[in-house]
Amino acid sequence: MIKGFIFDLDGVITDTAELHYQAWKKLADDMDWHFDRGVNEKLRGVSRMDSINIIKDHNKATVEEEKLAELAAMKNDIYVASLDTMTSEDYLPGARELLTHLRQEGFKVALGSASKNSSKVLKQLDARKYFDIIGDGNSVAKSKPEPDIFLFGAEQLELQPEECIVYEDAESGVDAAKAGGFHSVGIGPKERVGHADVYFETMREATLFSVKSHFGELF
Ligand code: BG6
Ligand code: MG
């Protein structure tokens, strides 16, 4: 029986991918590194330090660990400042409606994000009230595609993985959900999340009704 839902944040609840892109782009420009939207796609769902390593390797650059951490912190300062412009109007279409519906129906709900900035994003959106448990980049050591963040969420919700549906927009996030034994809903194109149990182009289509129709006997 499905008793809970675990949501990724960036790209599922709100479109922070653009703000992450702008911040990485600013850093890359300052470093005279190449960075475009194609490379940015590879960063979806990937932790901050893994992200900077991908950008560094893409540029075949050699950077000491300490300097790399400094650069990642610079990017983060730019990103966090840009979150100030985010408001409770900035949910991806369909996301707030779904969260509201889950509250009405009494499902348990957790966040399962790789971001260490989830509390600020949730505050800007006024979304904290929709979640019983917050799992984010500060909760576990191993990031997606390892299942740890979702296992953390399920444990805190006092549910088994098979009692939860995970919503994810990243390839590594769907991998993580599957590795943990969760049911999965992919948000985005088939090439990215087609390996989820069911996938929808956008959150607008991923309603409780659609998900119930797909998972039928599990509800
Ligand atoms: C993920 C994003 O949710 O969080 C990634 O998809 C991001 O793009 C990662 O790098 C880490 O976020 P933060 O806010 O801790 O730098
Ligand atoms: Mg995401």
Tab-separated table of C-alpha atoms in Angstrom, residues 25-139:
chain	number	residue	atom	x	y	z
A	25	LYS	CA	27.928	30.310	-15.703
A	26	LYS	CA	29.111	33.371	-13.773
A	27	LEU	CA	31.795	31.328	-12.046
A	28	ALA	CA	32.885	29.678	-15.292
A	29	ASP	CA	33.106	33.044	-17.067
A	30	ASP	CA	35.249	34.413	-14.241
A	31	MET	CA	37.524	31.371	-14.578
A	32	ASP	CA	37.578	31.573	-18.378
A	33	TRP	CA	36.041	28.100	-18.470
A	34	HIS	CA	33.613	26.837	-21.079
A	35	PHE	CA	30.148	26.150	-19.713
A	36	ASP	CA	26.816	25.954	-21.501
A	37	ARG	CA	23.321	24.554	-21.027
A	38	GLY	CA	24.414	21.187	-22.400
A	39	VAL	CA	27.012	20.794	-19.651
A	40	ASN	CA	24.489	22.155	-17.150
A	41	GLU	CA	22.143	19.246	-17.967
A	42	LYS	CA	24.799	16.871	-16.603
A	43	LEU	CA	24.547	18.638	-13.235
A	44	ARG	CA	20.875	17.845	-12.687
A	45	GLY	CA	20.554	16.095	-9.323
A	46	VAL	CA	24.324	16.076	-8.837
A	47	SER	CA	25.847	17.427	-5.600
A	48	ARG	CA	27.703	20.756	-5.526
A	49	MET	CA	31.224	19.278	-5.339
A	50	ASP	CA	30.471	16.598	-7.945
A	51	SER	CA	29.125	19.404	-10.151
A	52	ILE	CA	32.279	21.494	-9.994
A	53	ASN	CA	34.368	18.429	-10.721
A	54	ILE	CA	32.288	17.804	-13.856
A	55	ILE	CA	32.829	21.423	-14.998
A	56	LYS	CA	36.548	21.251	-14.186
A	57	ASP	CA	36.970	17.966	-16.084
A	58	HIS	CA	34.961	19.326	-19.009
A	59	ASN	CA	37.586	22.092	-19.236
A	60	LYS	CA	40.469	19.670	-18.644
A	61	ALA	CA	41.584	22.014	-15.865
A	62	THR	CA	43.773	21.110	-12.911
A	63	VAL	CA	42.638	22.633	-9.641
A	64	GLU	CA	43.708	21.768	-6.096
A	65	GLU	CA	41.040	20.393	-3.762
A	66	GLU	CA	41.095	23.437	-1.501
A	67	LYS	CA	40.739	25.870	-4.404
A	68	LEU	CA	37.943	23.738	-5.841
A	69	ALA	CA	36.002	23.989	-2.573
A	70	GLU	CA	36.559	27.749	-2.615
A	71	LEU	CA	35.174	28.007	-6.159
A	72	ALA	CA	32.152	25.904	-5.228
A	73	ALA	CA	31.529	28.230	-2.281
A	74	MET	CA	31.709	31.234	-4.618
A	75	LYS	CA	29.115	29.669	-6.904
A	76	ASN	CA	26.954	28.918	-3.901
A	77	ASP	CA	27.060	32.550	-2.722
A	78	ILE	CA	25.822	33.667	-6.154
A	79	TYR	CA	23.123	30.977	-6.172
A	80	VAL	CA	21.889	31.707	-2.645
A	81	ALA	CA	21.696	35.451	-3.380
A	82	SER	CA	19.638	34.718	-6.493
A	83	LEU	CA	17.097	32.797	-4.378
A	84	ASP	CA	16.033	36.120	-2.848
A	85	THR	CA	13.966	36.769	-5.975
A	86	MET	CA	12.034	33.514	-5.571
A	87	THR	CA	8.461	33.791	-4.214
A	88	SER	CA	5.481	31.572	-3.437
A	89	GLU	CA	4.459	32.036	-7.091
A	90	ASP	CA	7.493	30.055	-8.242
A	91	TYR	CA	6.256	26.491	-7.935
A	92	LEU	CA	6.417	24.466	-11.117
A	93	PRO	CA	2.838	24.344	-12.450
A	94	GLY	CA	1.006	21.502	-10.735
A	95	ALA	CA	3.422	21.082	-7.826
A	96	ARG	CA	1.565	23.091	-5.199
A	97	GLU	CA	-1.758	21.557	-6.217
A	98	LEU	CA	-0.318	18.058	-5.797
A	99	LEU	CA	1.222	18.846	-2.399
A	100	THR	CA	-2.087	20.313	-1.233
A	101	HIS	CA	-3.962	17.253	-2.462
A	102	LEU	CA	-1.599	14.880	-0.630
A	103	ARG	CA	-2.160	16.810	2.609
A	104	GLN	CA	-5.937	16.598	2.130
A	105	GLU	CA	-5.735	12.848	1.503
A	106	GLY	CA	-3.537	12.280	4.555
A	107	PHE	CA	-0.407	10.892	2.875
A	108	LYS	CA	2.951	11.273	4.601
A	109	VAL	CA	5.308	13.523	2.645
A	110	ALA	CA	9.091	13.965	2.760
A	111	LEU	CA	11.621	15.997	0.841
A	112	GLY	CA	14.565	14.064	-0.636
A	113	SER	CA	16.882	16.628	-2.176
A	114	ALA	CA	20.626	16.745	-2.867
A	115	SER	CA	20.678	20.460	-2.100
A	116	LYS	CA	22.161	21.965	1.036
A	117	ASN	CA	20.010	25.039	0.396
A	118	SER	CA	16.630	23.348	0.681
A	119	SER	CA	15.523	25.310	3.759
A	120	LYS	CA	15.971	28.636	1.978
A	121	VAL	CA	14.179	27.413	-1.155
A	122	LEU	CA	11.272	26.040	0.902
A	123	LYS	CA	11.082	29.295	2.854
A	124	GLN	CA	10.953	31.406	-0.313
A	125	LEU	CA	8.175	29.175	-1.673
A	126	ASP	CA	6.391	29.000	1.695
A	127	ALA	CA	6.411	25.212	1.185
A	128	ARG	CA	7.675	23.885	4.522
A	129	LYS	CA	4.088	23.195	5.647
A	130	TYR	CA	3.621	20.533	2.967
A	131	PHE	CA	6.421	18.292	4.310
A	132	ASP	CA	6.503	16.113	7.413
A	133	ILE	CA	10.211	15.404	7.008
A	134	ILE	CA	13.051	17.275	5.307
A	135	GLY	CA	15.860	15.206	3.838
A	136	ASP	CA	18.481	17.214	1.972
A	137	GLY	CA	22.191	17.485	1.226
A	138	ASN	CA	22.832	17.949	4.943
A	139	SER	CA	21.069	14.717	5.958
